[in-house]
Short mmCIF file of C-alpha atoms and ligand atoms in Angstrom, two decimals:
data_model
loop_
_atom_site.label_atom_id
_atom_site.label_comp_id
_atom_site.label_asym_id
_atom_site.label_seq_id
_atom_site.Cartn_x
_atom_site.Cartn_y
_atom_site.Cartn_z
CA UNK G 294 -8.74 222.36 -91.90
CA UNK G 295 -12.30 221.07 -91.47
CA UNK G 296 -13.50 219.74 -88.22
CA UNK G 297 -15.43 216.97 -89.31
CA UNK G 298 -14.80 213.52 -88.63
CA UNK G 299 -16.39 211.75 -91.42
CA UNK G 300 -16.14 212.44 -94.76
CA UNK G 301 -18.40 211.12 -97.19
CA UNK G 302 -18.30 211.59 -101.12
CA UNK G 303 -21.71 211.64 -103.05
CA UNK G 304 -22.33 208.61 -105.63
CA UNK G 305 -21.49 211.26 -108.42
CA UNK G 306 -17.90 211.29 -107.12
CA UNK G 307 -17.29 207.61 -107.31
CA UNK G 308 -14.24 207.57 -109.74
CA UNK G 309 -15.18 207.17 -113.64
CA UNK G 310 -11.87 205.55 -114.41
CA UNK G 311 -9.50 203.42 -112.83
CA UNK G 312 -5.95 204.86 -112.58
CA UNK G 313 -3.25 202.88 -114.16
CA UNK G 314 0.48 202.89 -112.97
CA UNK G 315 1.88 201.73 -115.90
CA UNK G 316 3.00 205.02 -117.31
CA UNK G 317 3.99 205.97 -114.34
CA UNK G 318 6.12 203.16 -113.39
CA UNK G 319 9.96 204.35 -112.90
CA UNK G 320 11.20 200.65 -113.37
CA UNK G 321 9.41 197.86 -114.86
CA UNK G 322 7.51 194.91 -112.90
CA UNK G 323 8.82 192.53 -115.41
CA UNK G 324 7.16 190.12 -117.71
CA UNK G 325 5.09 187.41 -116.76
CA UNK G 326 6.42 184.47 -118.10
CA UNK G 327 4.94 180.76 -119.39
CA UNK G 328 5.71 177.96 -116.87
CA UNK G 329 6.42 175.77 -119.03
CA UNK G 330 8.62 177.43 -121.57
CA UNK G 331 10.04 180.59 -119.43
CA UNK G 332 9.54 182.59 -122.03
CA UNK G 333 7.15 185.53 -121.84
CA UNK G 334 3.90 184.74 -121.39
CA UNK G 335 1.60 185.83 -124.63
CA UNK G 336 -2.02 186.95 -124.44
CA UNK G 337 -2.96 183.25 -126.46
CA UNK G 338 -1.52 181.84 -123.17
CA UNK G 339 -3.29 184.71 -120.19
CA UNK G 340 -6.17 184.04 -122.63
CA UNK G 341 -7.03 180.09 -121.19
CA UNK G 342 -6.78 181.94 -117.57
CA UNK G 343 -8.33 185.26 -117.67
CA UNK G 344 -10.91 187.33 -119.76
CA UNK G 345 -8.92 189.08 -122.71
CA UNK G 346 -11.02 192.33 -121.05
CA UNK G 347 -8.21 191.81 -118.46
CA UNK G 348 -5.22 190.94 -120.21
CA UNK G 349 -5.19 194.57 -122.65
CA UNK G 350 -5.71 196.46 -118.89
CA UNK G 351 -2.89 194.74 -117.56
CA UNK G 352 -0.52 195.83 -120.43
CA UNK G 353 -2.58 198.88 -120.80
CA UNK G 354 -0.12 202.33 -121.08
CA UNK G 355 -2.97 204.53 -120.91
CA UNK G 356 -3.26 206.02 -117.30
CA UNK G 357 -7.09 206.33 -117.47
CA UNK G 358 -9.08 203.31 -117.44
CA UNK G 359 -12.99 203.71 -117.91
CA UNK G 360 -15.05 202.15 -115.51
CA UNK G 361 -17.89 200.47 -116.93
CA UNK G 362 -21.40 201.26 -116.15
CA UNK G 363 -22.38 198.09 -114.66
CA UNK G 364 -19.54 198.06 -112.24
CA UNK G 365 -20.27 201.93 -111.24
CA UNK G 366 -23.83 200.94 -110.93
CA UNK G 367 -23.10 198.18 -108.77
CA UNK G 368 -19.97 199.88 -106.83
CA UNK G 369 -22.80 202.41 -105.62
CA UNK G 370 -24.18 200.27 -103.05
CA UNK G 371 -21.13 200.51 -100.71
CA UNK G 372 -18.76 203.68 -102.60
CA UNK G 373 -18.02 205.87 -102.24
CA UNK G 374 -16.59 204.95 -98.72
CA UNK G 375 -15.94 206.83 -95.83
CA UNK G 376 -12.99 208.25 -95.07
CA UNK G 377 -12.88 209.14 -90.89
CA UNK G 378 -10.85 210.87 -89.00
CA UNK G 379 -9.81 208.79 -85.78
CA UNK G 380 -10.03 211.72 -83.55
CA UNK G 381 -10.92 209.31 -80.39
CA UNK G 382 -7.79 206.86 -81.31
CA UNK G 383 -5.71 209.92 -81.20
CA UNK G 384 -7.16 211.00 -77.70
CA UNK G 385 -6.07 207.62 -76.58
CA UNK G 386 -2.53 208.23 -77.70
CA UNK G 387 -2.43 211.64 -76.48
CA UNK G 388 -0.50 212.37 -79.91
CA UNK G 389 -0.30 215.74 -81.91
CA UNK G 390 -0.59 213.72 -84.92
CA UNK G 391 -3.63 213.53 -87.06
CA UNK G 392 -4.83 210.14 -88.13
CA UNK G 393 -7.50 209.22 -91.07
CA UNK G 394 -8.55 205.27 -91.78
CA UNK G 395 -10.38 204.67 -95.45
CA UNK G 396 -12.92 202.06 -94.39
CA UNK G 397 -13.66 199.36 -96.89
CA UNK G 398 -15.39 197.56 -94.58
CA UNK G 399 -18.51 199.12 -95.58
CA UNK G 400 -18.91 196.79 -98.78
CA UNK G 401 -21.33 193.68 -98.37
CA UNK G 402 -19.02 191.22 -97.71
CA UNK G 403 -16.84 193.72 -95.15
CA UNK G 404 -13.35 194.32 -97.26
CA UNK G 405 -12.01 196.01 -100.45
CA UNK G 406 -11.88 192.69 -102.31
CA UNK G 407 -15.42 193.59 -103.89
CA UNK G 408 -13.77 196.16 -105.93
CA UNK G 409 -11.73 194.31 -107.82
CA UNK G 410 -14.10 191.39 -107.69
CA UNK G 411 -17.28 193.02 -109.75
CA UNK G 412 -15.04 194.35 -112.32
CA UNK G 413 -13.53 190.59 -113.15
CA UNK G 414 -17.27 189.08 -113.43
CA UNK G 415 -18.21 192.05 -115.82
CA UNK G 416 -15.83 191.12 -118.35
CA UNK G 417 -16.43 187.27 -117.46
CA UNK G 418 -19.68 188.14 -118.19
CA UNK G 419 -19.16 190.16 -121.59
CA UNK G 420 -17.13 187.51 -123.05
CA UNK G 421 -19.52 184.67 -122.65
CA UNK G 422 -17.77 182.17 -120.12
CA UNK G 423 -19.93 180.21 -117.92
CA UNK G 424 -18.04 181.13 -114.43
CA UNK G 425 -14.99 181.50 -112.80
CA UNK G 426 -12.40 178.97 -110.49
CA UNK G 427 -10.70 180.80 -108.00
CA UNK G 428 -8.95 179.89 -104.49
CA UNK G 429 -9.25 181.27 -101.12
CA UNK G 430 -7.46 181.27 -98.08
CA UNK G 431 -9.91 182.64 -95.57
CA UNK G 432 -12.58 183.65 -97.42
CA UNK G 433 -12.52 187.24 -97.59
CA UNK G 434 -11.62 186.92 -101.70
CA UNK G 435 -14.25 183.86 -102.04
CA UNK G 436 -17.54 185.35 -101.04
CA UNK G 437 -16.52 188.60 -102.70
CA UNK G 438 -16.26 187.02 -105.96
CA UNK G 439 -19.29 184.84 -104.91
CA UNK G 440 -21.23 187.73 -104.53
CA UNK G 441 -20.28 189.50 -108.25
CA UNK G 442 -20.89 186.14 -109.41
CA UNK G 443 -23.85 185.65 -108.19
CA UNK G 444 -25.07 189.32 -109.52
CA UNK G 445 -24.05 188.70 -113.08
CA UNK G 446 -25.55 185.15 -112.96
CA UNK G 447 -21.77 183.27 -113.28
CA UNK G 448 -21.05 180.11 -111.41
CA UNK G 449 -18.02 180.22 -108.73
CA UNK G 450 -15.99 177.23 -108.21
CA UNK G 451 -14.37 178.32 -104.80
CA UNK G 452 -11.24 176.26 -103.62
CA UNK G 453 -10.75 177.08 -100.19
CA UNK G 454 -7.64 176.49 -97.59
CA UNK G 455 -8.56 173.13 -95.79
CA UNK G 456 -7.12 174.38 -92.53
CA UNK G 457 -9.54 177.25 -92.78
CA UNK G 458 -12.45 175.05 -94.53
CA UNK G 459 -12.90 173.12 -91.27
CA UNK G 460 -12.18 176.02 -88.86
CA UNK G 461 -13.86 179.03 -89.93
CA UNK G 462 -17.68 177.51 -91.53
CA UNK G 463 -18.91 181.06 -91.27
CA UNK G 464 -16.60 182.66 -95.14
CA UNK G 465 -17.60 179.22 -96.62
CA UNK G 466 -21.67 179.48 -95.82
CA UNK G 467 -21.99 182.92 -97.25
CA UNK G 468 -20.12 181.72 -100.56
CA UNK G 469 -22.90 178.81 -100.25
CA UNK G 470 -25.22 181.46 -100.05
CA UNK G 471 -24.18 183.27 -102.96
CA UNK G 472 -24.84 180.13 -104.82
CA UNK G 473 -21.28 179.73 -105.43
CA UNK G 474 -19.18 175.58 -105.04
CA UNK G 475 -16.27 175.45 -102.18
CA UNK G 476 -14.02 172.71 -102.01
CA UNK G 477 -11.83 172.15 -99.11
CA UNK G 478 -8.49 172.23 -100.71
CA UNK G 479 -6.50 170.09 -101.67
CA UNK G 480 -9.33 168.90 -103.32
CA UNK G 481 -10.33 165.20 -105.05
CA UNK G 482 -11.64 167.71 -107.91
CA UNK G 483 -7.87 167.98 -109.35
CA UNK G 484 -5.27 166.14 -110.00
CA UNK G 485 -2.70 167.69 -108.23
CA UNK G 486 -5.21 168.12 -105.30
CA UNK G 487 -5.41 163.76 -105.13
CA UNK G 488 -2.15 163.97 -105.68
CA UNK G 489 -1.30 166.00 -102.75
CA UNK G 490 -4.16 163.75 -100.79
CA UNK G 491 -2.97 160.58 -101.78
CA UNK G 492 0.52 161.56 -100.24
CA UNK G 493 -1.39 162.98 -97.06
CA UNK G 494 -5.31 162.54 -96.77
CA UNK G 495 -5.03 165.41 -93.92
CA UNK G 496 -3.13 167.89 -95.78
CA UNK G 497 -3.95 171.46 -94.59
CA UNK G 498 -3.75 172.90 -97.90
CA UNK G 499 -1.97 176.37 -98.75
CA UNK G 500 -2.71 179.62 -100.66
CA UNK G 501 -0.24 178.42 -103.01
CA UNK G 502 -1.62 174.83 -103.35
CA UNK G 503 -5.53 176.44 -103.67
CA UNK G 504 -4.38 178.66 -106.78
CA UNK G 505 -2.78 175.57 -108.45
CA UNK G 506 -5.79 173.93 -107.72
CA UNK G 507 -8.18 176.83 -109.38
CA UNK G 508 -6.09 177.30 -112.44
CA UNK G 509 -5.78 173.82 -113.35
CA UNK G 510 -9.58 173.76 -113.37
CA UNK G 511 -9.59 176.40 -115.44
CA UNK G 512 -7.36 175.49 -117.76
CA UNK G 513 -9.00 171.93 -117.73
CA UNK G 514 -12.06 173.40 -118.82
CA UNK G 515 -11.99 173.59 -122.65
CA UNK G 516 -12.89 177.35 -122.38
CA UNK G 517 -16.23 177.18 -120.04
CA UNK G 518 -14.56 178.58 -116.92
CA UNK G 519 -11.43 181.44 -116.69
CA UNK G 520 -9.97 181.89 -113.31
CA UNK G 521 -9.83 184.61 -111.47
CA UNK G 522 -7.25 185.77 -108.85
CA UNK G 523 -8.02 188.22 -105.93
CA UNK G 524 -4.72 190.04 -106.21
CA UNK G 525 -1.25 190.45 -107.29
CA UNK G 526 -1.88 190.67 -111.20
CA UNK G 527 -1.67 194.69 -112.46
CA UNK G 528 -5.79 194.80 -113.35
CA UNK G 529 -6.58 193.66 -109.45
CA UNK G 530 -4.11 196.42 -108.03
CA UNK G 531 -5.98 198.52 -110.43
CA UNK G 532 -9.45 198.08 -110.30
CA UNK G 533 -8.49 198.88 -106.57
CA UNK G 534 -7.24 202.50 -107.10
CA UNK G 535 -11.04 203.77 -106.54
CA UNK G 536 -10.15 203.59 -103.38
CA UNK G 537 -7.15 206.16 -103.10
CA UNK G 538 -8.69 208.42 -105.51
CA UNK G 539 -12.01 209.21 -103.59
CA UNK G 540 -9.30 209.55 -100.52
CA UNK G 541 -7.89 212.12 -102.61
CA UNK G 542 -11.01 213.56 -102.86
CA UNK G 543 -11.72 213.40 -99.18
CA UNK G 544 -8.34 215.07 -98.26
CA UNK G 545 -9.38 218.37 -100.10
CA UNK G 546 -12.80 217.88 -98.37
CA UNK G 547 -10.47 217.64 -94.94
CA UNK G 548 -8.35 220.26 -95.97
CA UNK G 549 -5.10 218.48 -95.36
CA UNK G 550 -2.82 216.33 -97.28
CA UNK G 551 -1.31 213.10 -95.83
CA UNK G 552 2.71 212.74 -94.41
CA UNK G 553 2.04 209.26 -94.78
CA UNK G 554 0.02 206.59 -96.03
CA UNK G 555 -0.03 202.81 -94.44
CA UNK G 556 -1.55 199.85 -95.93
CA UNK G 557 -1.19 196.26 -95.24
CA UNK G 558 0.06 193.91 -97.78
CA UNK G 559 -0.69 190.10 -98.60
CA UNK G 560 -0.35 190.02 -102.30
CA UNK G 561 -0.28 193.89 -102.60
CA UNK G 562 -4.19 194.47 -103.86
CA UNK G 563 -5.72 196.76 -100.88
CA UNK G 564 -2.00 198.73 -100.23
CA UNK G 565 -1.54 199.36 -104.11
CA UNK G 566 -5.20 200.71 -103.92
CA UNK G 567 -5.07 202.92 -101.58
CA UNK G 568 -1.49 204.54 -101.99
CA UNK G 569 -0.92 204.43 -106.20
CA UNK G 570 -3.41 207.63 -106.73
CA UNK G 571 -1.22 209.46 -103.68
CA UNK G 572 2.07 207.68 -105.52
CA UNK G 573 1.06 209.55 -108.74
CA UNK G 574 1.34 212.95 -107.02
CA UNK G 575 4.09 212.26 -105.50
CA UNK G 576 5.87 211.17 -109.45
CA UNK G 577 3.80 214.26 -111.17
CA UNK G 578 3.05 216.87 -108.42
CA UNK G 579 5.69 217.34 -106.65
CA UNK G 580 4.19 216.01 -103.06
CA UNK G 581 6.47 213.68 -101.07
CA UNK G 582 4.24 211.35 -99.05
CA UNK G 583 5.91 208.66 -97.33
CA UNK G 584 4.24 205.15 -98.71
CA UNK G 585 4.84 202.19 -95.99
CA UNK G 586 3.42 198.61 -97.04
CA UNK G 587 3.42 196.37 -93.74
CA UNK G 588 3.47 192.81 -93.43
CA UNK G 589 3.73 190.12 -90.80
CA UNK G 590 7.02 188.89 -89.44
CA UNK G 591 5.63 185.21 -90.00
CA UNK G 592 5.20 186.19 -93.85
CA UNK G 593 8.07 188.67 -94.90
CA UNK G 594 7.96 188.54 -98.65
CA UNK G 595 9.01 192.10 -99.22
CA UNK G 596 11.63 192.41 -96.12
CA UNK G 597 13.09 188.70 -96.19
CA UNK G 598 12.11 187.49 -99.64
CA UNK G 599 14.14 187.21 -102.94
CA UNK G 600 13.72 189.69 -105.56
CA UNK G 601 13.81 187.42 -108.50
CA UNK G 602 11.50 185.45 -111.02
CA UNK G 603 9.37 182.90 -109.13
CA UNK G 604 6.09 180.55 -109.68
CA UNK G 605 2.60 182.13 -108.55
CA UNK G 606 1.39 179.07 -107.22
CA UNK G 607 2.70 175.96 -105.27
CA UNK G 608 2.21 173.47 -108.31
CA UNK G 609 4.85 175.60 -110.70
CA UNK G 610 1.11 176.22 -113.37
CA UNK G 611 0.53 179.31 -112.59
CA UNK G 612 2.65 182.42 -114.46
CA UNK G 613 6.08 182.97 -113.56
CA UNK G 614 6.51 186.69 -111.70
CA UNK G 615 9.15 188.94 -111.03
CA UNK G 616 8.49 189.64 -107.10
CA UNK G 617 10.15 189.15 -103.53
CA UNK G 618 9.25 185.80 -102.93
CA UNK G 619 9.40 183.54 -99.70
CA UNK G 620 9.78 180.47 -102.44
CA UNK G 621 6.46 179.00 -104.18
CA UNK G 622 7.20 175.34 -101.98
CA UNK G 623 6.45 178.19 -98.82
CA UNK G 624 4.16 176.55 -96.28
CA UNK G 625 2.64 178.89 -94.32
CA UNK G 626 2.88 179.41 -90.67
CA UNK G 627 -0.83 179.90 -88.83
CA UNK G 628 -1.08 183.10 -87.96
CA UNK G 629 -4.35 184.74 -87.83
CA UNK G 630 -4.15 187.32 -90.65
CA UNK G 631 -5.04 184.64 -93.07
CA UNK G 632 -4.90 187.41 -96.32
CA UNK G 633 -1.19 187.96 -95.44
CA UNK G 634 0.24 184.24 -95.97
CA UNK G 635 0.91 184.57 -100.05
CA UNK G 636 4.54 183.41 -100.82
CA UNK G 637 5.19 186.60 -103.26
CA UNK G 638 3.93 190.05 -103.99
CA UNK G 639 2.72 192.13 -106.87
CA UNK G 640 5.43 192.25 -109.31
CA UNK G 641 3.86 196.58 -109.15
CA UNK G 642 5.02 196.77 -105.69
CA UNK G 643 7.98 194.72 -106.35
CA UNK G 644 9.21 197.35 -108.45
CA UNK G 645 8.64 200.23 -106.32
CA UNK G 646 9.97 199.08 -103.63
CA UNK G 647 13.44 197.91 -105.05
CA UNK G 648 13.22 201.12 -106.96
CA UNK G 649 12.69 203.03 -103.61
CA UNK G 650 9.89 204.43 -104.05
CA UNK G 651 7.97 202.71 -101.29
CA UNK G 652 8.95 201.32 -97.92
CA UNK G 653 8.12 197.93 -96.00
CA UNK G 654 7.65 197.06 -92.28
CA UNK G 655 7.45 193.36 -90.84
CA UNK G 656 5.71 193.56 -87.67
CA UNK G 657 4.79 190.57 -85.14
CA UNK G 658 1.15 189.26 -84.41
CA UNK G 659 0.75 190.26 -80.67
CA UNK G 660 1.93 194.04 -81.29
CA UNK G 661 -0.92 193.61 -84.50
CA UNK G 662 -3.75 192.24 -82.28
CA UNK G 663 -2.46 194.88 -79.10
CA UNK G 664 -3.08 197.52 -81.86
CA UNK G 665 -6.30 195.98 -82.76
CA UNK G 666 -8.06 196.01 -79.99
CA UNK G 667 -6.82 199.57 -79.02
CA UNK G 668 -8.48 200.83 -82.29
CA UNK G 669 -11.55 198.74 -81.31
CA UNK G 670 -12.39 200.24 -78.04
CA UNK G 671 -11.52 203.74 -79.40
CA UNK G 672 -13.20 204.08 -82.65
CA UNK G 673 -15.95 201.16 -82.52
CA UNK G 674 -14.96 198.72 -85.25
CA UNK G 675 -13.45 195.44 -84.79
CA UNK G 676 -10.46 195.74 -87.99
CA UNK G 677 -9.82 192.38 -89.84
CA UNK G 678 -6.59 190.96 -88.77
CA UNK G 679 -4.86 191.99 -92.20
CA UNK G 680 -5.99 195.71 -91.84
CA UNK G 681 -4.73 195.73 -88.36
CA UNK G 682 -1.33 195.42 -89.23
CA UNK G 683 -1.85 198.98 -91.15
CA UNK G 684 -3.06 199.95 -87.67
CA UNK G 685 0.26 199.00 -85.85
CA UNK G 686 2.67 201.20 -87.61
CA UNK G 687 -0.30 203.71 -88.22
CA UNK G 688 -0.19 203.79 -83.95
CA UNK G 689 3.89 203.37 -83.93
CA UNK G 690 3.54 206.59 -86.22
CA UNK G 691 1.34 208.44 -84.24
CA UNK G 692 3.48 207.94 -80.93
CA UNK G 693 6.74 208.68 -82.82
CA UNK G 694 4.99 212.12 -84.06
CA UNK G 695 4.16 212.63 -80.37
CA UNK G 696 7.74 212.05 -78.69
CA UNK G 697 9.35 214.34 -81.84
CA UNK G 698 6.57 216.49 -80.54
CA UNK G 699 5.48 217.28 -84.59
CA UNK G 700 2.09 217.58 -86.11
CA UNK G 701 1.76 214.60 -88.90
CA UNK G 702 -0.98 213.82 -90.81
CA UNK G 703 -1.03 209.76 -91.11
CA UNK G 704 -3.77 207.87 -93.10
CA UNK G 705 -4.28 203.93 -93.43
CA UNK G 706 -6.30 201.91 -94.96
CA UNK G 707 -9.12 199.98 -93.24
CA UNK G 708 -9.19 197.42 -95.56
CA UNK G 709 -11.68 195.33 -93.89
CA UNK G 710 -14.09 194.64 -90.79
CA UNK G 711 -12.71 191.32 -88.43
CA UNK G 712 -16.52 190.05 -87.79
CA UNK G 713 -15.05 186.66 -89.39
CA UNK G 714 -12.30 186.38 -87.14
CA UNK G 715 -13.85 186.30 -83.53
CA UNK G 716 -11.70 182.92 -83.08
CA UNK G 717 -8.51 185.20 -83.23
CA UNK G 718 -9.67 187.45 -80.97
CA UNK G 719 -10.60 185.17 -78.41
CA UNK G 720 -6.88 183.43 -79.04
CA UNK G 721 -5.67 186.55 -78.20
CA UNK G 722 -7.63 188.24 -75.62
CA UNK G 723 -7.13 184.77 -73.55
CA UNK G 724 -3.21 185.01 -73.90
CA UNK G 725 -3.23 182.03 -76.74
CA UNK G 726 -2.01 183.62 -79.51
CA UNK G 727 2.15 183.71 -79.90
CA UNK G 728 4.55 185.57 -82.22
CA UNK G 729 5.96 183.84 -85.09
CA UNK G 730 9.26 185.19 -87.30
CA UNK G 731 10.06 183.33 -90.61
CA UNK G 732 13.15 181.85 -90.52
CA UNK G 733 15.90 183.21 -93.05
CA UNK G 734 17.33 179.53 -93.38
CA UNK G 735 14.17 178.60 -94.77
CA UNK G 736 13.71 180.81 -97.10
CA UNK G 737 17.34 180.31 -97.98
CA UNK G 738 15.73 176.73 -98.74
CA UNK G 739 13.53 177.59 -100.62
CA UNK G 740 15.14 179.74 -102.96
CA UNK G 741 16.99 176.01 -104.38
CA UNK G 742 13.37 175.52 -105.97
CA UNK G 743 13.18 178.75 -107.80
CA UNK G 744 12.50 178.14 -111.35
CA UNK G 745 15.21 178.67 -114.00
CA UNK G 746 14.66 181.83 -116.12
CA UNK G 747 17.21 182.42 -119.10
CA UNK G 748 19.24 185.01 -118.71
CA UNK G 749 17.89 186.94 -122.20
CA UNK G 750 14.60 186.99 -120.36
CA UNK G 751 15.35 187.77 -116.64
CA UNK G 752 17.57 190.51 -118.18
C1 PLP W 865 -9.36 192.44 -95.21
C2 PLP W 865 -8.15 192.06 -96.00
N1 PLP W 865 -7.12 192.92 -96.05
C3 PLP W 865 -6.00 192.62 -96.74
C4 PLP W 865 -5.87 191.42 -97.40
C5 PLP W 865 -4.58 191.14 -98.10
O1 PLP W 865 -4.67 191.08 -99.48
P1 PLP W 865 -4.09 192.24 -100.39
O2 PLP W 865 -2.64 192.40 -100.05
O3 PLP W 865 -4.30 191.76 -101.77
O4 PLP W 865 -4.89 193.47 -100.08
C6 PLP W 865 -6.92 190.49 -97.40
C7 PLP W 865 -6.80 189.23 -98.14
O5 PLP W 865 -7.58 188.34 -98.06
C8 PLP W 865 -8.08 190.82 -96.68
O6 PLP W 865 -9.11 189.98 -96.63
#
């Protein structure tokens, strides 16, 4: 066992090909279906929304995707990224256990979201469109597809989350900065946006209501824009397994092998990163890790939701997925971990979890910030409030290990730096910020709005 604390891959290790579930998946996600028709959705269809680059890796059954040049060349100003061992957080807790964070807070814009986001503008690029429509809620996702954008010379038609629009300036200038259009959303640039306006000019605008938004300009477009989507969809969770195959790599460097491995989940891009390479061992090499997604109590898709066939977006345009859903008419509660509030979940992680193959946590907001701010003041970085959720039951683990007095080796993904979020921080170090928990009843609600899927298709 080395007794480093940092361990840092070369630029020669970044991954040359993305690693692809598909093959490996012991129950299928499901099919994404039309909207309209509810039948399954053909590449003619995908092909108005997203590069046809895209659509053959998302049905891809070949377990080794090649990463182009470009994106390597471009991925090598922030991969490979570090992979530390928390040795002063586990001082703090006095544990036996041994804890590692993957920190993708070291890209440009300070989260994972960059991975996924260079790849889409590549094959934007190659196939000749003039830019991409996309929503976001905070505006993690926004200025990291500003930024690819911006490098391969595409425009980026940003529709952002009102609520956050007004309160948090800071996402929305960098996306400025990248050159890239935000509109407060819901937006006068769509019709469902004025729609949504005319019934209330001060609408606060949702995740769900921001994709709607993006794909109908997209699909408005006559070809000249495709949309892109910052998770969820099988290339995003893809593009993101760099990231848990250079952990691999850092585990041999460590000369240990993780009992467990914790990431937080919104729409299931920076979890299915991190833990699919360590999944594949675990289905061809006979390890057993333990794989826990966590999510917030005020956005329980995976512990509360539905397993069944539901809209992507609020407006019923987007795809139709197979995922635990909260109900597409889901208005979000506002908590601070503005990355977590999506109504469903990767149809991927869907399947693994009913398949039992992963596990799933809902944890409250004030345990999340407590956790935090403990990891601040023992290892120096201020964690995104997403990433700190993967820091709560990383800490709950580490205590557990302590009490059962047995060595564990826990790792988590960092997924991002909280530099953004000062505003929550402040909420919370000055006793504002409250717990929320979903209410089953509402969700119960919800689930009258479901769409109806034929049987032949929902199988
Ligand atoms: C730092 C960070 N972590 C996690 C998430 C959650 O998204 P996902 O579940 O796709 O990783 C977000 C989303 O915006 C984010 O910004």
């Amino acid at each position: 066992m080395s007794d480093q604390t940092r361990f840092q891959l070369s630029e020669n290790d970044i991954p040359k090909a993305w690693y692809n579930i598909n093959p490996d998946m012991p129950q299928s996600p499901g099919p994404l279906l039309h909207p309209g028709t509810k039948e399954p959705a053909t590449p003619d269809f995908l092909a108005v929304l997203f590069p046809m680059g895209l659509i053959m890796q998302a049905v891809s059954m070949d377990r080794w995707i090649e990463i182009p040049e470009p994106v390597r060349e471009i991925y090598k100003m922030w991969r490979p990224s570090p992979l530390i061992r928390a040795r002063r957080l586990e001082k703090a807790l006095d544990t036996p256990a041994h804890i590692y964070y993957k920190y993708e807070g070291v890209s440009p814009v300070g989260s994972h979201k960059p991975n996924t986001a260079v790849a889409q503008a590549f094959y934007a690029k190659e196939e000749g469109v003039k830019g991409y429509t996309t929503e976001t809620g905070a505006g993690q996702w926004g200025s990291a597809l500003a930024m690819a954008c911006n490098f391969f010379g595409l425009e980026c038609h940003v529709y952002m989350v009102r609520v956050s629009y007004n309160q948090k300036p800071y996402r929305r200038i960098i996306m400025e900065t990248f050159g890239a259009s935000v509109f407060p959303s819901p937006s006068d640039k769509t019709q469902y946006g004025r729609k949504l306006l005319a019934e209330a000019p001060d609408h606060p605008g949702s995740l769900g209501i921001a994709i709607s938004e993006g794909v109908e300009a997209a699909v408005t477009s006559n070809g000249k824009y495709k949309y892109s989507l910052g998770s969820v969809l099988p290339f995003v969770l893809m593009h993101q397994t760099v990231v848990g195959l250079e952990a691999l790599k850092q585990f041999e460097m460590a000369g240990e092998y993780p009992d467990m491995v914790i990431g937080c989940i919104g729409g299931g891009s920076n979890f299915s990163g991190f833990v699919f390479p360590f999944l594949h061992q675990n289905f061809t090499a006979g390890k057993k890790t333990r794989v826990i997604a966590v999510e917030p109590t005020a956005c329980p898709s995976l512990t509360k939701g539905r397993y069944t066939f539901d809209y992507g977006d609020s407006a019923g345009t987007a795809p139709i997925a197979k995922m635990h859903t909260l109900g597409h008419t889901f208005v979000p509660p506002g908590i601070h971990a503005g990355g977590l509030r999506y109504h469903g979940m990767a149809p991927h992680v869907c399947a693994l979890y009913d398949h039992g193959d992963i596990e799933a946590v809902a944890v409250k907001q004030l345990p999340v910030f407590e956790a935090a701010v403990q990891f601040a003041r023992a290892e120096g970085i201020l964690p995104a409030p997403e990433a700190a959720h993967a820091i709560r039951v990383a800490i709950d683990e580490a205590l557990k290990a302590k009490k059962e007095g047995k060595k564990r080796v826990i790792a988590f993904n960092l997924s991002g730096h909280g530099h953004f979020d000062l505003g929550a921080y402040d909420e919370f170090i000055h006793g504002k910020l409250q717990d929320y928990e979903y209410p089953q009843k509402l969700v119960d609600e919800a689930m009258t709005h479901l769409p109806e899927v034929p049987a032949a298709v929902a199988g």
